[in-house]
mmCIF file of C-alpha atoms in Angstrom:
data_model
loop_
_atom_site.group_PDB
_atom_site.id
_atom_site.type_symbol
_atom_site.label_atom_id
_atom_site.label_comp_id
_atom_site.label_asym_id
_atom_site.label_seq_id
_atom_site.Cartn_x
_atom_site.Cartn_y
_atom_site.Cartn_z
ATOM 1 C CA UNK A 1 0.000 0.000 0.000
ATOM 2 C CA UNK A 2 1.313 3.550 -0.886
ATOM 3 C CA UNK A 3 1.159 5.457 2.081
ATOM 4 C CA UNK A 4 1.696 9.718 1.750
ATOM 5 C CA UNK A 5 2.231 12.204 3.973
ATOM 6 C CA UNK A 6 0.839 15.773 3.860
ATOM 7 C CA UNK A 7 1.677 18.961 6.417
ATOM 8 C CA UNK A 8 1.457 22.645 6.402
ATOM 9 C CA UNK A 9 4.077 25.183 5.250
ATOM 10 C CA UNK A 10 4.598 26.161 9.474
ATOM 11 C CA UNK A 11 5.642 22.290 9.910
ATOM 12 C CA UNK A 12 9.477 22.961 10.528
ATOM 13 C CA UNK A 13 11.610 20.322 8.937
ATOM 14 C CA UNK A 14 14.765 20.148 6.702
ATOM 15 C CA UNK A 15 14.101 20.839 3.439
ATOM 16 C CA UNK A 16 16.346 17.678 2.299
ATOM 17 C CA UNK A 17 14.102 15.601 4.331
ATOM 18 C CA UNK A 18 10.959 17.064 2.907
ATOM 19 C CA UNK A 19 12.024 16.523 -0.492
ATOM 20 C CA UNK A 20 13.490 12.885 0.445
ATOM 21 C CA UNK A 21 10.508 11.437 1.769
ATOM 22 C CA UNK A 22 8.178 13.209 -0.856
ATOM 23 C CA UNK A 23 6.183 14.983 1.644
ATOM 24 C CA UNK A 24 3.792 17.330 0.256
ATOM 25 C CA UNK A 25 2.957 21.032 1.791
ATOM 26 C CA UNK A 26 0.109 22.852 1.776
ATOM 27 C CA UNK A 27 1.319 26.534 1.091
ATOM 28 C CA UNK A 28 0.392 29.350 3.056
ATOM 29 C CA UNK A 29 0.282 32.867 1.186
ATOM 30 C CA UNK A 30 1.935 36.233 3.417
ATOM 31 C CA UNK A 31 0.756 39.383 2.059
ATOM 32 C CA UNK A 32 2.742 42.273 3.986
ATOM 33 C CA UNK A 33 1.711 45.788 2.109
ATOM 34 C CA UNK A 34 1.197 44.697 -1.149
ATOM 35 C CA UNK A 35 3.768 41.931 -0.972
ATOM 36 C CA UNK A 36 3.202 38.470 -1.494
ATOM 37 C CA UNK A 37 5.008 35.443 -1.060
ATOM 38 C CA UNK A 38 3.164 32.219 -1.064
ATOM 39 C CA UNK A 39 4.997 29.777 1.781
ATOM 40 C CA UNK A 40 6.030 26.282 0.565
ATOM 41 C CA UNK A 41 8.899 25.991 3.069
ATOM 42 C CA UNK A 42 11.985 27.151 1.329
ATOM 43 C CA UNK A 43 14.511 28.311 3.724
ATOM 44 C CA UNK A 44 16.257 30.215 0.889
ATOM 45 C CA UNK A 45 12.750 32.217 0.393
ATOM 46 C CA UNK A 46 12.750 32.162 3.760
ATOM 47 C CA UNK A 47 15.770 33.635 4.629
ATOM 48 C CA UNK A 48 14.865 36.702 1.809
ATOM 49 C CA UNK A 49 12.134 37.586 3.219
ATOM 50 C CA UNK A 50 13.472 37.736 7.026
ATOM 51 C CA UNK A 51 16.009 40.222 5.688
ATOM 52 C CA UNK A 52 14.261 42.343 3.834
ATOM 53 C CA UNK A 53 10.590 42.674 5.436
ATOM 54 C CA UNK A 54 9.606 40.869 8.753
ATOM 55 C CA UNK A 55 12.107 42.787 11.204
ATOM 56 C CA UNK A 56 10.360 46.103 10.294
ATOM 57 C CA UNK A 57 6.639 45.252 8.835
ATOM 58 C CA UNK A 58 5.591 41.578 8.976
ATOM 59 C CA UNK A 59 3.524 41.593 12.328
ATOM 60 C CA UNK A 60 1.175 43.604 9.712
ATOM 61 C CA UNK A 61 1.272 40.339 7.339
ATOM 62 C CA UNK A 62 -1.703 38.844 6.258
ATOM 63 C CA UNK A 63 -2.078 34.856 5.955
ATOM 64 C CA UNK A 64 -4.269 33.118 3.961
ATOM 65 C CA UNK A 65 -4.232 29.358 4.297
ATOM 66 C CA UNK A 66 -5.231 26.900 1.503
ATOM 67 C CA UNK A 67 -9.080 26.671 1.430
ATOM 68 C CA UNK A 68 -11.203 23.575 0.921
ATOM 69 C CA UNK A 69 -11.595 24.023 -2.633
ATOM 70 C CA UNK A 70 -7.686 24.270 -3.073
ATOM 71 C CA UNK A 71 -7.097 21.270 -0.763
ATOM 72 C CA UNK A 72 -10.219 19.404 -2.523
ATOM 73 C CA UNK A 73 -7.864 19.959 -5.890
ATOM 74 C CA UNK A 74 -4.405 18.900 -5.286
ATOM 75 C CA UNK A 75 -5.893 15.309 -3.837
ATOM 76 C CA UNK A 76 -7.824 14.783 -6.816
ATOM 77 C CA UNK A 77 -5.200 16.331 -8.943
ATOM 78 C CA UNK A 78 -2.675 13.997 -8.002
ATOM 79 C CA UNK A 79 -2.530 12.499 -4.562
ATOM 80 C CA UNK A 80 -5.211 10.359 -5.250
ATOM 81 C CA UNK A 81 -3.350 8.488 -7.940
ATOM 82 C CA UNK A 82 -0.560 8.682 -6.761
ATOM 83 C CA UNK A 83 -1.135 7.140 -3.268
ATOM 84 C CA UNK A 84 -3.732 4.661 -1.500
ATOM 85 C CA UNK A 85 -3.864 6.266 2.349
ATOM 86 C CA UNK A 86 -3.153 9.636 2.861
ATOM 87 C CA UNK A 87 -2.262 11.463 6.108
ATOM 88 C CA UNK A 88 -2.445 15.398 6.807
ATOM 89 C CA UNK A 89 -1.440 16.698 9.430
ATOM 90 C CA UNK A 90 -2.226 20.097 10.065
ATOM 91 C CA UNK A 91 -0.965 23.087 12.877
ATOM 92 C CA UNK A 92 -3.080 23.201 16.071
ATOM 93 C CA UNK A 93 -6.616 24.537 14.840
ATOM 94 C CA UNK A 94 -7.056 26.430 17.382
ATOM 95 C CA UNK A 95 -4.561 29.179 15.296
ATOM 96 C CA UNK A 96 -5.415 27.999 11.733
ATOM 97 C CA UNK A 97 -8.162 27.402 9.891
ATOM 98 C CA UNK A 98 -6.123 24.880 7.488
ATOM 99 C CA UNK A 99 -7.169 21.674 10.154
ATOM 100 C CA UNK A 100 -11.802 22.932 9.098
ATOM 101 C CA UNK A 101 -10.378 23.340 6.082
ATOM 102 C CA UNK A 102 -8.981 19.724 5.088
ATOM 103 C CA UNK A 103 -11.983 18.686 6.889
ATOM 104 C CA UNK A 104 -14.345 19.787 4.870
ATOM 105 C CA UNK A 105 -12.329 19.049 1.440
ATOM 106 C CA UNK A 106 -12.018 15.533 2.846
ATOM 107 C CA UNK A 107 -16.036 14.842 2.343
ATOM 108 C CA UNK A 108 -15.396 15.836 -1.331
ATOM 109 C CA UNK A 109 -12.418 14.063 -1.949
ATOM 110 C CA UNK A 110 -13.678 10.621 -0.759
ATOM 111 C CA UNK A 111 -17.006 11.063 -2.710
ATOM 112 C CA UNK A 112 -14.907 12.048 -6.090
ATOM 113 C CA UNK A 113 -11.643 10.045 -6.643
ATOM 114 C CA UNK A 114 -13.056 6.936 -7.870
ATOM 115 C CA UNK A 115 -13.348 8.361 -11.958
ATOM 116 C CA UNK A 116 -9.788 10.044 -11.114
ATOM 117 C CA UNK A 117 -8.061 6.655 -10.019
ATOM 118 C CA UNK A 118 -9.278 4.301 -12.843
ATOM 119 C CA UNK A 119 -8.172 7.071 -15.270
ATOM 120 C CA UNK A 120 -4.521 5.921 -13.160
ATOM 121 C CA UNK A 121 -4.935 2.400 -13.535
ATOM 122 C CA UNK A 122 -4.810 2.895 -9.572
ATOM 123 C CA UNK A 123 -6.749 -0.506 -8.315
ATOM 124 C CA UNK A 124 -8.238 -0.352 -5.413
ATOM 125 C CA UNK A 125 -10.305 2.194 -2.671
ATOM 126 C CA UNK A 126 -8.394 5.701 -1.738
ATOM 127 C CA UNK A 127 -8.725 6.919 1.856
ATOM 128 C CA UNK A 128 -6.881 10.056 4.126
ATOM 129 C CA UNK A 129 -6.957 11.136 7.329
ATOM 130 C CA UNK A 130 -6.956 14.499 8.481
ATOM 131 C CA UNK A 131 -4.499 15.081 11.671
ATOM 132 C CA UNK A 132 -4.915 18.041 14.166
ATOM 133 C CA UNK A 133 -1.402 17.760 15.539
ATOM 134 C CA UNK A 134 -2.558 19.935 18.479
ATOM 135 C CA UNK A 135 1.047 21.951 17.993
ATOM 136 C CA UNK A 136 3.208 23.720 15.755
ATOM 137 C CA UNK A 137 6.371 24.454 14.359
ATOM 138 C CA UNK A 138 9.179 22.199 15.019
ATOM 139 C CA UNK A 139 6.362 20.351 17.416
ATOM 140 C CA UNK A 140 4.437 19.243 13.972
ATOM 141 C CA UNK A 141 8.300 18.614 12.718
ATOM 142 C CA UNK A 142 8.915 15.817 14.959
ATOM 143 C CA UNK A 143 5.924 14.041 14.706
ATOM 144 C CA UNK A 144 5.496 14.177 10.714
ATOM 145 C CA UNK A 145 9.478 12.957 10.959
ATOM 146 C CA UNK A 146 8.246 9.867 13.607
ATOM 147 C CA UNK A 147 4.730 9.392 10.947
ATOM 148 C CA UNK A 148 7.626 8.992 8.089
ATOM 149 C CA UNK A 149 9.233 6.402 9.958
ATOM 150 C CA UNK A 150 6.461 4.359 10.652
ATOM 151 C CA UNK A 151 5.472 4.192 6.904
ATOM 152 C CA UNK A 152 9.051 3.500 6.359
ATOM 153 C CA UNK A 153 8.755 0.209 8.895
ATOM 154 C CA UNK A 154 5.339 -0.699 6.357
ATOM 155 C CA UNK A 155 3.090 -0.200 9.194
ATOM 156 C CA UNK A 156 -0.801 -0.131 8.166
ATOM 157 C CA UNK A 157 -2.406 3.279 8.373
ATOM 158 C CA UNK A 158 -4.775 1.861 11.131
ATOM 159 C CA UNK A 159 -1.446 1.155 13.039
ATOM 160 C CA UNK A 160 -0.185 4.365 12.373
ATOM 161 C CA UNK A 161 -3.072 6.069 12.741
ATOM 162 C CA UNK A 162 -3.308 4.641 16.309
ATOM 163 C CA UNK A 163 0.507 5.493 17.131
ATOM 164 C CA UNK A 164 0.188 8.655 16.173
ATOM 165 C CA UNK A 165 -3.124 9.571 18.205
ATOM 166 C CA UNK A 166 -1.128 8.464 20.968
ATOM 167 C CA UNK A 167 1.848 10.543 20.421
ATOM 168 C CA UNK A 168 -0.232 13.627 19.759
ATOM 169 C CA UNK A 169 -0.711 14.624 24.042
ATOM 170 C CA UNK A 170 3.565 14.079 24.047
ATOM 171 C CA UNK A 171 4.643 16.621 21.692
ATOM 172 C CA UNK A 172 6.032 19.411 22.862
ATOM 173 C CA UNK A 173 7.054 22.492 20.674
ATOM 174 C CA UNK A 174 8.959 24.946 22.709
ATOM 175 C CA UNK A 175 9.665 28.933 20.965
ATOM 176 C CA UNK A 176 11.636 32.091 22.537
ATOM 177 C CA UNK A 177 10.231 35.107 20.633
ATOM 178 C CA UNK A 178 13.275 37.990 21.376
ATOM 179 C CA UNK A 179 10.263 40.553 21.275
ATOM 180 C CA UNK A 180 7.927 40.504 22.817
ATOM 181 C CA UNK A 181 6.457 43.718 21.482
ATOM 182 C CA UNK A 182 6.367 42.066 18.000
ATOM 183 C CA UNK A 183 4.406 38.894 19.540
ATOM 184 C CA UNK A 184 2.053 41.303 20.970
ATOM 185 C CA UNK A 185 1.634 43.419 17.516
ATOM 186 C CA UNK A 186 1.193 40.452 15.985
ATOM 187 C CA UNK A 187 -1.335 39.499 18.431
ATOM 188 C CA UNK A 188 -3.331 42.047 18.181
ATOM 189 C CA UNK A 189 -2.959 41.880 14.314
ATOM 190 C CA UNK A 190 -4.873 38.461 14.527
ATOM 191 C CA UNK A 191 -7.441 39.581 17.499
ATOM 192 C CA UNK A 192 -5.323 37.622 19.964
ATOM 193 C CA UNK A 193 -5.279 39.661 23.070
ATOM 194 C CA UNK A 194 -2.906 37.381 25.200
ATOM 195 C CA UNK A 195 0.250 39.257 24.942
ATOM 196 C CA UNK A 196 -0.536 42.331 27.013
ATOM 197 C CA UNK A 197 0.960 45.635 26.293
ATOM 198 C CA UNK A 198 1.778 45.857 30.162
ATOM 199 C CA UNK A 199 2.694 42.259 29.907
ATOM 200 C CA UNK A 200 4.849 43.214 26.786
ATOM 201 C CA UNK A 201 6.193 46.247 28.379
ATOM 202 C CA UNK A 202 6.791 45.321 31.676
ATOM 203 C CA UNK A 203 8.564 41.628 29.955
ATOM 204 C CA UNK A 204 10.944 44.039 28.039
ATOM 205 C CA UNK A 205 11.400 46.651 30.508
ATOM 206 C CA UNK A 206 12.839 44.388 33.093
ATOM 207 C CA UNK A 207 14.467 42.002 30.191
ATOM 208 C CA UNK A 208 12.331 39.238 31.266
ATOM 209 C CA UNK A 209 12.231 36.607 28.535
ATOM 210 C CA UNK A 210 9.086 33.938 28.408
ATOM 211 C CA UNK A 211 9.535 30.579 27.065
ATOM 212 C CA UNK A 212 6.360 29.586 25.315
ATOM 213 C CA UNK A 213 5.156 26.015 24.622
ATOM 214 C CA UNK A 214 2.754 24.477 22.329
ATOM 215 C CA UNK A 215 0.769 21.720 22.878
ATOM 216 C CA UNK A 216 -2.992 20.322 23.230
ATOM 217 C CA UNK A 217 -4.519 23.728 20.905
ATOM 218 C CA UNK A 218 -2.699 25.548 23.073
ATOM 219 C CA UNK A 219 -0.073 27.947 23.741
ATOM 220 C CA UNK A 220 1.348 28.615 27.315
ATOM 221 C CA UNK A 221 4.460 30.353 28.851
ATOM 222 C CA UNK A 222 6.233 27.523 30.903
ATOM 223 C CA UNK A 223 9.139 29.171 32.021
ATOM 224 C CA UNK A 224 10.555 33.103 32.945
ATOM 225 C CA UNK A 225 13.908 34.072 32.573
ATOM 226 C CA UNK A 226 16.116 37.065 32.480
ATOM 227 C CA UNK A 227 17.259 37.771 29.018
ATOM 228 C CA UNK A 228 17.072 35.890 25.737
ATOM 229 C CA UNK A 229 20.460 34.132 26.040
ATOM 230 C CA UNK A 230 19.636 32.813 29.402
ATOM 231 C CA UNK A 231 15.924 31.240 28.127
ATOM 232 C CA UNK A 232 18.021 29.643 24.800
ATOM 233 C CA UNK A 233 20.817 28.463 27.467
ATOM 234 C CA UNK A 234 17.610 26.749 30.089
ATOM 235 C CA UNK A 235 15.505 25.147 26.686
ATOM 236 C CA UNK A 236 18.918 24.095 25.168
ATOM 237 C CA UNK A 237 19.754 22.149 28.524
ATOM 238 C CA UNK A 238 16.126 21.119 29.300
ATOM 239 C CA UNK A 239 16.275 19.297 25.590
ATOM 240 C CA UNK A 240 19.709 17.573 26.143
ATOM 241 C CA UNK A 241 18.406 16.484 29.706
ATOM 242 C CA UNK A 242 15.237 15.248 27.712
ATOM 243 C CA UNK A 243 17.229 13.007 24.994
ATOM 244 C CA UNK A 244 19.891 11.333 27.592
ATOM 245 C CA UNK A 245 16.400 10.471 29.608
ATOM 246 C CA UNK A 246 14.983 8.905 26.676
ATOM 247 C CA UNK A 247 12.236 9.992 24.221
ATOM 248 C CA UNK A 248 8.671 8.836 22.376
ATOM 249 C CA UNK A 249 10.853 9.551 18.602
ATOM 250 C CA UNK A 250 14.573 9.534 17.834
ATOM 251 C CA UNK A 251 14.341 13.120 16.704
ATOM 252 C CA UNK A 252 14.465 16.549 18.169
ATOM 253 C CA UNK A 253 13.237 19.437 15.699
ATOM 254 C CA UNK A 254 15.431 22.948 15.643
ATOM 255 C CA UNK A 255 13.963 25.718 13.830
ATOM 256 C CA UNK A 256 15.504 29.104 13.940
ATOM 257 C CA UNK A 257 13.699 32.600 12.075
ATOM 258 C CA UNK A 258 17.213 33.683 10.542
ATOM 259 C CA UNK A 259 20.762 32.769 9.601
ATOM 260 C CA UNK A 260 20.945 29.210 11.246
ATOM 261 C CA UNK A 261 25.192 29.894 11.853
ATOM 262 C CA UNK A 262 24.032 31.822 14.442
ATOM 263 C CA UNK A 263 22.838 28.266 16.655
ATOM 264 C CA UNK A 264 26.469 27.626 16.568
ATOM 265 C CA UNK A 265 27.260 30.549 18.922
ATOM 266 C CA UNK A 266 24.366 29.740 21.370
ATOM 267 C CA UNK A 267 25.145 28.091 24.630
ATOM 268 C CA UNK A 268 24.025 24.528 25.384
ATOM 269 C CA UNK A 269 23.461 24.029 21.507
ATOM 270 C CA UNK A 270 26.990 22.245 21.171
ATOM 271 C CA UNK A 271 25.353 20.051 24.358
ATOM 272 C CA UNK A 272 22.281 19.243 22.778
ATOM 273 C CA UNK A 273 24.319 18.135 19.403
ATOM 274 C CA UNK A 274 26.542 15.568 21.655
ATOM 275 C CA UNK A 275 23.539 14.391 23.595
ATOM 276 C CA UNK A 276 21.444 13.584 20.306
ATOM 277 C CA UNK A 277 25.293 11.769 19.044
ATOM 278 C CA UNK A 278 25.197 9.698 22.204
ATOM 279 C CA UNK A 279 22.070 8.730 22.064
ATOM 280 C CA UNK A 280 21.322 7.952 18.235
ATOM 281 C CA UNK A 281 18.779 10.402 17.902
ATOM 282 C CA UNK A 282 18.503 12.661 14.716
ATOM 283 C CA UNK A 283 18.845 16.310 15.322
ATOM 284 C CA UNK A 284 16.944 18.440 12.134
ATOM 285 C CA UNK A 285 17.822 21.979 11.887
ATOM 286 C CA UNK A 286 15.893 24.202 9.501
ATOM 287 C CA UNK A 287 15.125 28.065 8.789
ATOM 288 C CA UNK A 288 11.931 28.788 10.840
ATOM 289 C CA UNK A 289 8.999 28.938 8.250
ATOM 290 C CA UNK A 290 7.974 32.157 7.208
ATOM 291 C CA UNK A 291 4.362 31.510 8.801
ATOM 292 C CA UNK A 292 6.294 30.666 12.130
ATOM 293 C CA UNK A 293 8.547 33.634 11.963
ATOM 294 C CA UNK A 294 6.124 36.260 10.421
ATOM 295 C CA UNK A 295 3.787 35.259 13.693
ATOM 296 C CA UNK A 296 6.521 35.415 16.406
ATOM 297 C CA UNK A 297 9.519 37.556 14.964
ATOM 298 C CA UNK A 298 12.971 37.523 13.660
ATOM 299 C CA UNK A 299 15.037 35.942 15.102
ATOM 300 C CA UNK A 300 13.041 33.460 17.187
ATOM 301 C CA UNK A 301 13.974 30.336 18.189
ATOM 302 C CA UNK A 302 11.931 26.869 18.350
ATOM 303 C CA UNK A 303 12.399 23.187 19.363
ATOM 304 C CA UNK A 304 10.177 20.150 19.098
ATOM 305 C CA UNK A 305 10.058 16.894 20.711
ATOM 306 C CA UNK A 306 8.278 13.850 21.945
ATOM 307 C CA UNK A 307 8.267 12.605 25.502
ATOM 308 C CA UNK A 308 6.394 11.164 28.012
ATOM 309 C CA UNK A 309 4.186 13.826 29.516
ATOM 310 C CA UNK A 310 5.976 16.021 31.785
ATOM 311 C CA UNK A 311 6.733 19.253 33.371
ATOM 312 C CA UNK A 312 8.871 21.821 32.385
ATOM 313 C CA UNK A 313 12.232 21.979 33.943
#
């Protein structure tokens, strides 16, 4: 059985790996004053636009996820034929609409691919599944790299299915935004009041630096620090103590919203790279999506991974 895998344009994984395992993304379009650039992952694009708009503009950006008709078209476009089971896997829908979206195309796309797959010489029934992660970022990262890996092993999609419904509560997707008046702009952009200004004002004021987490629809500060550098130095060590302990998936996501040389200067990230050697699990480093970084700022950094439920510490 041919078994794909679709995610979002926020789902933060190498682009090598994308491209390896043929997983498909469902763009997202930013429109920041009369500039567009339509979201398919590429760090290159990605990089290009963190340099020249999002530091000064792009907590005006507009997004515009793909709707049901789009969604309802690239199935029976291609995936259909191409594939027997498909999974999508979508960022927490509690912040997108893309999850109601797929939803909805889903109806139409079971009803209609029978015509398209005999037209393939496809045999056989065509079924998907449509996955609120209940994260995002690096969080959906690690479990579309764990969802690879079971397709890899030939799993059925009922076994996958079931092992990823039970890794859904463990994923944890961890983000320092450096500004917290940007988060709050940004906020407010989207009619998200939980970034106060005092909050925002009294955070920078006193250099207090939240880390943020992302997990079960929601987002929550689990940690306070003083200064950015500390907060990367805390979530850098909290991940390394994470991996030697032992974890759900042998993979721990690292997305960054800028030039990715700078992890190299950040304390604890050597740690976390000997940690992840030790222990055979995969560390994936990519540019931070331009969805990710438009909606918490330049130069923010994120981390995903799957363990047991647990506290942050």
């Amino acid at each position: 059985m041919r078994v794909g895998l679709v995610v979002d344009s926020s789902c933060d994984l190498p682009k090598p790996f994308l491209e390896q395992n043929d997983i498909e993304i469902l763009p997202i379009t930013i429109r920041v004053d009369g500039d567009e650039l339509v979201d398919r992952h590429d760090e290159a694009a990605a990089l290009e636009f963190y340099r020249g708009h999002i530091g000064e503009k792009g907590h005006r950006a507009e997004s515009a996820a793909f709707t049901t008709d789009q969604i309802r078209d690239l199935f029976l476009n291609r995936l259909v034929a191409e594939y027997d089971f498909v999974f999508c896997q979508t960022v927490m829908k509690s912040r997108s609409p893309i999850f109601e979206n797929a939803t909805k195309a889903s109806f139409t796309i079971l009803s209609g691919y029978q015509q398209v797959r005999k037209a393939a010489g496809a045999e056989g029934p065509f079924a998907l599944r449509v996955v609120n992660t209940g994260t995002l970022f690096t969080g959906q990262g690690v479990l579309a790299a764990e969802t690879v890996r079971l397709i890899g092993q030939g799993l059925s999609p009922n076994e996958i299915r079931m092992r990823v419904e039970e890794l859904i509560p463990c994923v944890r997707a961890y983000a320092i935004p450096p500004d917290l008046y940007y988060v709050r702009a940004r906020a407010r952009k989207k009619g998200d009041r939980s970034v106060s200004l005092f909050g925002a004002a009294l955070g920078s004021a006193l250099d207090i630096q939240p880390i943020l987490c992302g997990y079960d629809d929601e987002t929550r500060p689990v940690a306070k620090v003083r200064g950015f550098n500390e907060a990367v130095t805390r979530l850098f060590g909290y991940a390394s103590a994470r991996v030697r302990k032992g974890l759900l998936a042998p993979y721990v996501c690292v997305s960054y919203a800028g030039e990715l040389e700078a992890l190299d200067a950040m304390v604890g990230f050597g740690e976390l790279q000997s940690a992840c050697r030790e222990t055979g699990v995969e560390l994936m480093i990519s540019v931070m999506s331009v969805t990710g970084g438009v909606n918490l700022g330049p130069g923010t950094l994120t981390l995903g991974l799957l363990a047991e439920p647990h506290d942050f510490s």
